[in-house]
Tab-separated table of C-alpha atoms and ligand atoms in Angstrom:
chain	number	residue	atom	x	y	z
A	1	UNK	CA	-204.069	136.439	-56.517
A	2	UNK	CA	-203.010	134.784	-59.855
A	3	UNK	CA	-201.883	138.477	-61.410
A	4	UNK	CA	-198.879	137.892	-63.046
A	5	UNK	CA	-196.613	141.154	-63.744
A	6	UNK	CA	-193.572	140.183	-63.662
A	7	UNK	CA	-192.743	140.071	-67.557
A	8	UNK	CA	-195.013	143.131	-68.355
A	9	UNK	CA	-192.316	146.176	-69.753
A	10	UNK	CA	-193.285	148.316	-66.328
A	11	UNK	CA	-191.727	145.793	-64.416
A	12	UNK	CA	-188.580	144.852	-66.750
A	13	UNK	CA	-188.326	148.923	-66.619
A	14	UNK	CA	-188.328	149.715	-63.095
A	15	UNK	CA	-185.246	146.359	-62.851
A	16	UNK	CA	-183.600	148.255	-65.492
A	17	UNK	CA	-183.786	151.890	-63.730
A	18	UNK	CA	-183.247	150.151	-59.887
A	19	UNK	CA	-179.956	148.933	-61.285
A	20	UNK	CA	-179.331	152.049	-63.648
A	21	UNK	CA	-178.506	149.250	-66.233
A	22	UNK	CA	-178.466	151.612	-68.826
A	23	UNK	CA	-176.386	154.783	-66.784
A	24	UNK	CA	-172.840	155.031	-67.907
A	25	UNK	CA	-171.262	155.523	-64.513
A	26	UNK	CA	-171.183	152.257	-61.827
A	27	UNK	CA	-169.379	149.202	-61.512
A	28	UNK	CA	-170.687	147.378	-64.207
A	29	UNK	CA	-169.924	143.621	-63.026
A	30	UNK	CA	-172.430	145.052	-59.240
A	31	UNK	CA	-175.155	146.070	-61.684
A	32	UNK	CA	-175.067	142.937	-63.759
A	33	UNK	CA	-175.310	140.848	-60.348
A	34	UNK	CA	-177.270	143.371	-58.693
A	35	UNK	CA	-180.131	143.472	-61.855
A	36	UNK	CA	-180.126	139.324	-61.758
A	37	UNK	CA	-180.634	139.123	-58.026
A	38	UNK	CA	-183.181	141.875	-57.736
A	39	UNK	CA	-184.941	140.398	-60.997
A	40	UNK	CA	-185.122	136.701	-59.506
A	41	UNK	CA	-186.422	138.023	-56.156
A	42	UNK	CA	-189.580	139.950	-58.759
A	43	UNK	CA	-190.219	136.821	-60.103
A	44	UNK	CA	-190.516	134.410	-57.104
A	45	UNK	CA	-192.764	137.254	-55.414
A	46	UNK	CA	-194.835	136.808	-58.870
A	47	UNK	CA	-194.205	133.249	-58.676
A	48	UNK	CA	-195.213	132.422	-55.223
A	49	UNK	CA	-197.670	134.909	-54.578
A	50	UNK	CA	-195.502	136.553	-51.717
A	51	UNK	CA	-197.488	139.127	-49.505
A	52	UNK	CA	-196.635	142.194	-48.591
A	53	UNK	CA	-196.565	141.250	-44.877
A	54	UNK	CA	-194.378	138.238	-46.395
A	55	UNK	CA	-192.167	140.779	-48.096
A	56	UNK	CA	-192.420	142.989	-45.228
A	57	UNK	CA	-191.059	140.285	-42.351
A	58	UNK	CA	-188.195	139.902	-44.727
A	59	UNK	CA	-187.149	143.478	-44.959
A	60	UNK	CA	-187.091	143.580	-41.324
A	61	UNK	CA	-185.240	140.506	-40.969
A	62	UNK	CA	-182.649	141.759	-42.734
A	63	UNK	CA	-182.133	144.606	-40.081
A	64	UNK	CA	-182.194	142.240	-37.351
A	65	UNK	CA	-179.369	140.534	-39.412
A	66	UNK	CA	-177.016	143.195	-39.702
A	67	UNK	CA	-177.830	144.231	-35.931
A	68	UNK	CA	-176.643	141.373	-34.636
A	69	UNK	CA	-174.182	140.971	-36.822
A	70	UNK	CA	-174.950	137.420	-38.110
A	71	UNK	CA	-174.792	137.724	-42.062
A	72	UNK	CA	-171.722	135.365	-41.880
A	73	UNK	CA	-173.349	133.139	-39.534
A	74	UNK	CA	-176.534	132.767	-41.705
A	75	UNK	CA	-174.240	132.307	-44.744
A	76	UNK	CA	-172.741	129.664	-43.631
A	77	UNK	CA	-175.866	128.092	-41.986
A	78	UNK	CA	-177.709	128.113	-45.093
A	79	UNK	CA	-175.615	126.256	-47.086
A	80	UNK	CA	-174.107	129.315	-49.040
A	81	UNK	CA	-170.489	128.878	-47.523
A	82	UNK	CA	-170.907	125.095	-48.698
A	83	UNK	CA	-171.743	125.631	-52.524
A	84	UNK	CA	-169.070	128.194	-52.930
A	85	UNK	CA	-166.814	124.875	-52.117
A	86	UNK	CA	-168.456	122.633	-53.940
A	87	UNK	CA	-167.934	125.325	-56.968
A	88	UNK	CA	-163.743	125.341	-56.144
A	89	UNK	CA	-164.433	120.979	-56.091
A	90	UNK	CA	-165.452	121.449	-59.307
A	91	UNK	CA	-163.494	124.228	-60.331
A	92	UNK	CA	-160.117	122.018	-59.242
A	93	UNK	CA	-161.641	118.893	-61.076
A	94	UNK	CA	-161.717	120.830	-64.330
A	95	UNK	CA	-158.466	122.055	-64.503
A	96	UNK	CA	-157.042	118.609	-62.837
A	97	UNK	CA	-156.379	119.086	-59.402
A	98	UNK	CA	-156.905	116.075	-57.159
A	99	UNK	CA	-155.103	114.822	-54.547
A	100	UNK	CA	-154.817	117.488	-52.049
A	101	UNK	CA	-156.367	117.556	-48.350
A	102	UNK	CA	-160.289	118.673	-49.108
A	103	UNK	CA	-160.669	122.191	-48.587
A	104	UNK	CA	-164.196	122.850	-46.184
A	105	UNK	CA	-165.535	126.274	-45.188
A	106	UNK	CA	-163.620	128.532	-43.734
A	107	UNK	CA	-166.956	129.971	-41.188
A	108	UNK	CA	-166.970	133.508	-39.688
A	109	UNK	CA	-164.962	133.348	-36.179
A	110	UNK	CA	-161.246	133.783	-38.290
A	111	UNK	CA	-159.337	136.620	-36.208
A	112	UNK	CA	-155.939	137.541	-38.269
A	113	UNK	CA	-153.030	138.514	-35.860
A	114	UNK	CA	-152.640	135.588	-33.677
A	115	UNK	CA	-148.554	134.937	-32.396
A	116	UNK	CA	-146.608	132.669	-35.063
A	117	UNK	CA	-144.386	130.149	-33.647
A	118	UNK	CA	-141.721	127.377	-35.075
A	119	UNK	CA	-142.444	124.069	-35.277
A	120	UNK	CA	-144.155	124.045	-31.783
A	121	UNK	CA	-147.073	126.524	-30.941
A	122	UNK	CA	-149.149	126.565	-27.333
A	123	UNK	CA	-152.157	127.908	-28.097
A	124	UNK	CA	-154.313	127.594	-25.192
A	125	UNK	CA	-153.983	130.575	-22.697
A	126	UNK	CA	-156.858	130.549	-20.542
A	127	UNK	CA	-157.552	128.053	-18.197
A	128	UNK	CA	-160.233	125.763	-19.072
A	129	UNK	CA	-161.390	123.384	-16.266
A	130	UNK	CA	-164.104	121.357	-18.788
A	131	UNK	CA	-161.070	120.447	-21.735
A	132	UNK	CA	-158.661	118.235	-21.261
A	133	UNK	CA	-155.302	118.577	-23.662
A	134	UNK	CA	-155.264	118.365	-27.286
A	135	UNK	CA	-152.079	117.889	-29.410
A	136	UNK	CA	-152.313	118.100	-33.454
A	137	UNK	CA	-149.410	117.316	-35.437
A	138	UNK	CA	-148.562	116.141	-38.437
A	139	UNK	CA	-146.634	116.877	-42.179
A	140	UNK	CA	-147.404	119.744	-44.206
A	141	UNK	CA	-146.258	118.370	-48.089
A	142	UNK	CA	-146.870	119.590	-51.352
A	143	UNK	CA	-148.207	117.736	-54.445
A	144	UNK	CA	-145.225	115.678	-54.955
A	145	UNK	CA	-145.088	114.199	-51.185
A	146	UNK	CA	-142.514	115.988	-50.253
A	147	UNK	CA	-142.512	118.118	-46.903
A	148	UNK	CA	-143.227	121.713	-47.001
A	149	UNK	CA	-140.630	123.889	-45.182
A	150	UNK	CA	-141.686	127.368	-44.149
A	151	UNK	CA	-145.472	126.247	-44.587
A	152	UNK	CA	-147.763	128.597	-42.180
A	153	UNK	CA	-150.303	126.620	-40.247
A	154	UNK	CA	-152.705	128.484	-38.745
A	155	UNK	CA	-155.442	127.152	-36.057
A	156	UNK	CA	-158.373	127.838	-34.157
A	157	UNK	CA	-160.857	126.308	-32.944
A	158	UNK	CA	-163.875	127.130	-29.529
A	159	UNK	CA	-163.456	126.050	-26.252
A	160	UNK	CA	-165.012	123.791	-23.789
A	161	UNK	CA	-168.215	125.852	-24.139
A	162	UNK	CA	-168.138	125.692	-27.524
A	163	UNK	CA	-167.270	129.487	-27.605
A	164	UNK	CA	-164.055	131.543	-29.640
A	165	UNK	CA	-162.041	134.040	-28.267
A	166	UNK	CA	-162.885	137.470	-29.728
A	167	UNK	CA	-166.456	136.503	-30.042
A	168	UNK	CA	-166.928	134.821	-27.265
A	169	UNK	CA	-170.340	136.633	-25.527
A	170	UNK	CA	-169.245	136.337	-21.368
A	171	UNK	CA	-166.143	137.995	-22.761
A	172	UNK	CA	-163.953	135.328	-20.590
A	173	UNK	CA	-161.326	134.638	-23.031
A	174	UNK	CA	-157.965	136.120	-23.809
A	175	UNK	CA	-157.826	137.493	-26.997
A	176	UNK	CA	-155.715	134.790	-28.463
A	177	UNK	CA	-156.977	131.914	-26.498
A	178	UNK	CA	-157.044	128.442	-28.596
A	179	UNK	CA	-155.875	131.091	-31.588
A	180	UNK	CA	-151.990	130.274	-33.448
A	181	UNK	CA	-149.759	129.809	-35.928
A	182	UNK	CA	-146.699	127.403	-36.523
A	183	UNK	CA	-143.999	127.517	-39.306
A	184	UNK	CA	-142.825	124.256	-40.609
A	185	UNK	CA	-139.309	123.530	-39.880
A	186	UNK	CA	-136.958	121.405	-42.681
A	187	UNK	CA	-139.230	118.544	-41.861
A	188	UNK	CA	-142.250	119.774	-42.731
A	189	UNK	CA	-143.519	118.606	-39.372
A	190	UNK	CA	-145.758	120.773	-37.129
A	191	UNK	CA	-147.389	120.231	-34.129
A	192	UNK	CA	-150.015	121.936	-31.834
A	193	UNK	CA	-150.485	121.981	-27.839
A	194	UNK	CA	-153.959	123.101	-27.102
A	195	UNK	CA	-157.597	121.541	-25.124
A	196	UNK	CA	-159.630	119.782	-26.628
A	197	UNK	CA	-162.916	121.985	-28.135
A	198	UNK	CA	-166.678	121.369	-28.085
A	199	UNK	CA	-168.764	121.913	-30.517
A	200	UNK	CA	-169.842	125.427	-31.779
A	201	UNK	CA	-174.170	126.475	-31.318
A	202	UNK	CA	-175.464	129.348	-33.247
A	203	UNK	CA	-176.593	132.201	-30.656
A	204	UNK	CA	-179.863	131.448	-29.606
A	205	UNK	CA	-181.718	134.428	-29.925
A	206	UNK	CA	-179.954	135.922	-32.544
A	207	UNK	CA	-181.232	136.101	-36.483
A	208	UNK	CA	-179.133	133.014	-37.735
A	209	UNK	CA	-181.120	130.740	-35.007
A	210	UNK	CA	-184.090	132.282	-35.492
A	211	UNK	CA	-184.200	131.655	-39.428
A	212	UNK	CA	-183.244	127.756	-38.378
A	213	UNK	CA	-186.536	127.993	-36.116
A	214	UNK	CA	-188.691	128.301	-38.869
A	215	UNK	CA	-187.309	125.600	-40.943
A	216	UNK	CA	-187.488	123.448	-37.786
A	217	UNK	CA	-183.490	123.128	-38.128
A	218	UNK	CA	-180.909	122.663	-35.488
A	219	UNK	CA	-177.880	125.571	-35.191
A	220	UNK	CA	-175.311	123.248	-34.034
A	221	UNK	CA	-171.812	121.824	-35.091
A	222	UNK	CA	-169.741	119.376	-34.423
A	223	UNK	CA	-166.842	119.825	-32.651
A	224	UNK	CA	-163.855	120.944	-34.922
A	225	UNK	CA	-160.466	122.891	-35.569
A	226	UNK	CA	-159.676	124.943	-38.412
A	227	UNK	CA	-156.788	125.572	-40.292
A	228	UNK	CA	-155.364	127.491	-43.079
A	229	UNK	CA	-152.352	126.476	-44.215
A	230	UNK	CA	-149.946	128.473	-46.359
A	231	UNK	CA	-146.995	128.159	-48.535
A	232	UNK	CA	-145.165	130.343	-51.103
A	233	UNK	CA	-145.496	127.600	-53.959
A	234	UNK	CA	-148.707	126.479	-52.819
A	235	UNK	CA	-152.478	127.141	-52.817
A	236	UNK	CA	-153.947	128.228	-49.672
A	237	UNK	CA	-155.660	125.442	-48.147
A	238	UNK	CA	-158.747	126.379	-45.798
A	239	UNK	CA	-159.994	123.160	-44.085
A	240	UNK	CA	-161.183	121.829	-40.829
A	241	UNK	CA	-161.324	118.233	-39.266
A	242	UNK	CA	-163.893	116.875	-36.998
A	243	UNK	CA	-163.501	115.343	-33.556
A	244	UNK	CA	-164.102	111.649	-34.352
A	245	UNK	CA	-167.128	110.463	-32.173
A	246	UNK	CA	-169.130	113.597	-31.910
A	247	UNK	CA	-172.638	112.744	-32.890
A	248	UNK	CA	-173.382	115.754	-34.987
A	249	UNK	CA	-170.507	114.766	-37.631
A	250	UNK	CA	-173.118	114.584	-40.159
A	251	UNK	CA	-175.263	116.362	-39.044
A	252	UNK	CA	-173.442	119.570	-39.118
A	253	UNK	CA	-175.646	122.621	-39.405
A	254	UNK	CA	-172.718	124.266	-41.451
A	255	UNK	CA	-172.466	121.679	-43.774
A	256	UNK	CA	-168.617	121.027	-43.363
A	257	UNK	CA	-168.048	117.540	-42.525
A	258	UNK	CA	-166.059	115.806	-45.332
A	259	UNK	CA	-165.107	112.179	-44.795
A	260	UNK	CA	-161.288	113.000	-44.995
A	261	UNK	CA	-161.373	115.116	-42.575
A	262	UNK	CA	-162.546	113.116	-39.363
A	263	UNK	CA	-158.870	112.019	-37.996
A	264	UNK	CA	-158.354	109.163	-35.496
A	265	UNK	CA	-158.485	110.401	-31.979
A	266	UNK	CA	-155.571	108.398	-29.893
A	267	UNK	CA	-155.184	108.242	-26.031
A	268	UNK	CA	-151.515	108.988	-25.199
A	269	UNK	CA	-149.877	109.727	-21.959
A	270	UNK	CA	-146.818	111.766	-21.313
A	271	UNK	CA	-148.573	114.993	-21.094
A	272	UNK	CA	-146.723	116.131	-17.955
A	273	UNK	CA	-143.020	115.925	-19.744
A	274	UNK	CA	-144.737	118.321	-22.936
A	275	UNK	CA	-145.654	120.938	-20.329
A	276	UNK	CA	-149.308	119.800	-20.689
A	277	UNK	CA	-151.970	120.517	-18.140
A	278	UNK	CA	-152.682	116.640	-17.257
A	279	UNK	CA	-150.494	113.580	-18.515
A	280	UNK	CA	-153.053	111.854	-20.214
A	281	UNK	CA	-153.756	113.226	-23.338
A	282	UNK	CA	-155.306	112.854	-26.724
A	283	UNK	CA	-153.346	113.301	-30.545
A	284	UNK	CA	-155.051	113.659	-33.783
A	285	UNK	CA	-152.608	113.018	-36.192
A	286	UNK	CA	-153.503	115.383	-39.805
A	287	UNK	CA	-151.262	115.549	-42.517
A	288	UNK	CA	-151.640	118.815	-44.596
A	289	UNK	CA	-151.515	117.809	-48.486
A	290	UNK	CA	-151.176	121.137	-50.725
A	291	UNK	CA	-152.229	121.807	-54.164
A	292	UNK	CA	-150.225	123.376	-57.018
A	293	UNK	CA	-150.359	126.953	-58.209
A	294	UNK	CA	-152.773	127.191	-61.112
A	295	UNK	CA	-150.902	129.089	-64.213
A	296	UNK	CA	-148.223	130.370	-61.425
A	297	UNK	CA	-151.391	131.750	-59.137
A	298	UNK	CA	-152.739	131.444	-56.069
A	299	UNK	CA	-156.844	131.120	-56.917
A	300	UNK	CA	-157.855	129.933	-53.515
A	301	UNK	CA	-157.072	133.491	-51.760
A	302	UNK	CA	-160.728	134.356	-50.949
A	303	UNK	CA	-161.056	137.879	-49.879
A	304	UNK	CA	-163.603	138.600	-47.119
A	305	UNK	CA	-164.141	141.281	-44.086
A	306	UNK	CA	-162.049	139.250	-41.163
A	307	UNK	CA	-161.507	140.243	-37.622
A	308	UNK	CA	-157.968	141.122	-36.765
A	309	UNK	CA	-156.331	142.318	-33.601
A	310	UNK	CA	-152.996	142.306	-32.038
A	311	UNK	CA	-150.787	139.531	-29.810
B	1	DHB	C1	-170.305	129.005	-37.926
B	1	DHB	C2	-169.603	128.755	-36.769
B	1	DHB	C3	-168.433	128.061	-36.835
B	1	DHB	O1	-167.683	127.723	-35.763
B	1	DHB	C4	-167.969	127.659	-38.042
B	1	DHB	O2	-166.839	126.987	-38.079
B	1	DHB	C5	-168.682	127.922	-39.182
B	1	DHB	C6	-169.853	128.604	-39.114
B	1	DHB	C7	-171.562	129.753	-37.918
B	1	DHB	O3	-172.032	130.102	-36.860
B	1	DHB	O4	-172.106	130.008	-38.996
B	2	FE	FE1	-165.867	126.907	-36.213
């Protein structure tokens, strides 16, 4: 079918009634978005010809979506999470910000809640025969290289089967588990005690992996910890870092590798006298550079639903 409809005034009408464009009452910023999106999905049914069984399978996609609870997931997996950082890349440029560690996507498996500690935090709970131990540390400093005292860093990260506590499906973990926070002491310095994680695989019969299927794509990522760091004269930072040597580093279904943010991975022993699990251990070293305050603000809170429970 060539039929083309979407410009005739029937059309253009029932956009403007479906978003009650011309009502009084409503949040007009929602019907202004609402009206483009529902206007661009018209045209590229117009456009493309899309069937009815076409329109039909995505409808019902979106219910298999929301059941299993994957419109974070699939957010992230289509690149979505990605260009809303490449928008704050540009956003910083413009204003000029530079300088600071690269901000990457903060991904859906966030739980708020987990135990703060100073200068020191444990993190890993559970036992977890497949990891061996993990210790991050490094400087938290602001703009002007000097340390941050006070700074929050915040961490987690999946375990040895690539899964996170509070979403992890055998239900295994502690609610905390590989989950924590450390406040920067004088020095700025803080340091984490945790396992080393694996990387994270979409579930495989759930909507995310399924939409991959059918562009022939791959639902995995590389192994990685993520962090948001905090400050009261600072920017939020929300970043990650890869585990150097993991073959998916760029080929991250997520789209978060950055090049700054794959840290040397350095065989250490001494493990035992730290209270580690085994004395041989590995360090990533990753120093936390934050931004300024734009006009006095904070513009890099990002509100979204998160999980949140109690230590
Ligand atoms: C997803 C999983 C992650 O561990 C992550 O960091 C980002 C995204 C995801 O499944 O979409
Ligand atoms: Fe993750």
């Amino acid at each position: 079918m060539t039929t083309k409809v979407f410009d005739t005034k029937e059309v253009q009408e029932l956009l403007r009634a479906a978003a009650n464009v011309d009502g009084r009452n409503g949040d007009a910023r929602f019907k202004q978005i609402f009206q483009r999106l529902l206007s661009d999905l018209f045209k590229a049914i117009d456009d493309l010809d899309i069937t009815p069984d076409e329109v039909w399978a995505g409808v019902n996609y979106l219910n298999k979506l929301g059941q299993d609870g994957e419109a974070a997931l699939l957010a992230a997996g289509i690149g979505l999470e990605k260009y809303l950082d490449i928008r704050m890349d540009a956003a910083d440029k413009a204003v000029g910000i530079e300088g600071g560690t690269p901000r990457t996507i903060e991904g859906p498996l966030y739980v708020a809640g987990a135990p703060v500690r100073d200068g020191v935090a444990r993190i890993d709970i559970d036992p977890d025969s497949g990891a061996g131990p993990l210790v991050i540390r490094g400087t938290v400093s602001g703009a002007d290289g000097k340390p941050v005292a006070g700074a929050l860093v915040e961490c987690w990260h999946a375990n040895s089967k690539g899964f996170y506590s509070h979403f992890d499906p055998t239900g295994e973990q502690s609610e905390f588990n590989l989950r924590g926070a450390v406040r920067t002491g004088a020095d700025g310095k803080y340091e984490i005690r945790t396992l080393m994680p694996v990387g994270y695989g979409c579930p495989p019969h759930g909507a995310t992996q399924q939409l991959l299927n059918a562009l022939a794509r791959h639902g995995n990522r590389p192994a990685h910890v993520h962090f948001f760091v905090t400050s009261e004269h600072c920017r939020k930072l929300t970043t990650q870092f890869n585990i150097e040597g993991d073959p998916l580093i760029w080929d991250d279904f997520a789209y978060a590798t950055r090049e700054e943010l794959i840290p040397h991975v350095v065989e250490r022993t001494g493990g035992l006298a730290l209270g580690l699990k085994a004395d041989s251990y590995k360090e990533i070293e990753f120093d936390f550079v934050l931004t300024p305050l734009v006009s006095g603000k904070d513009n890099q809170i990002v509100q979204r639903p998160r999980a949140a429970a109690t230590a």
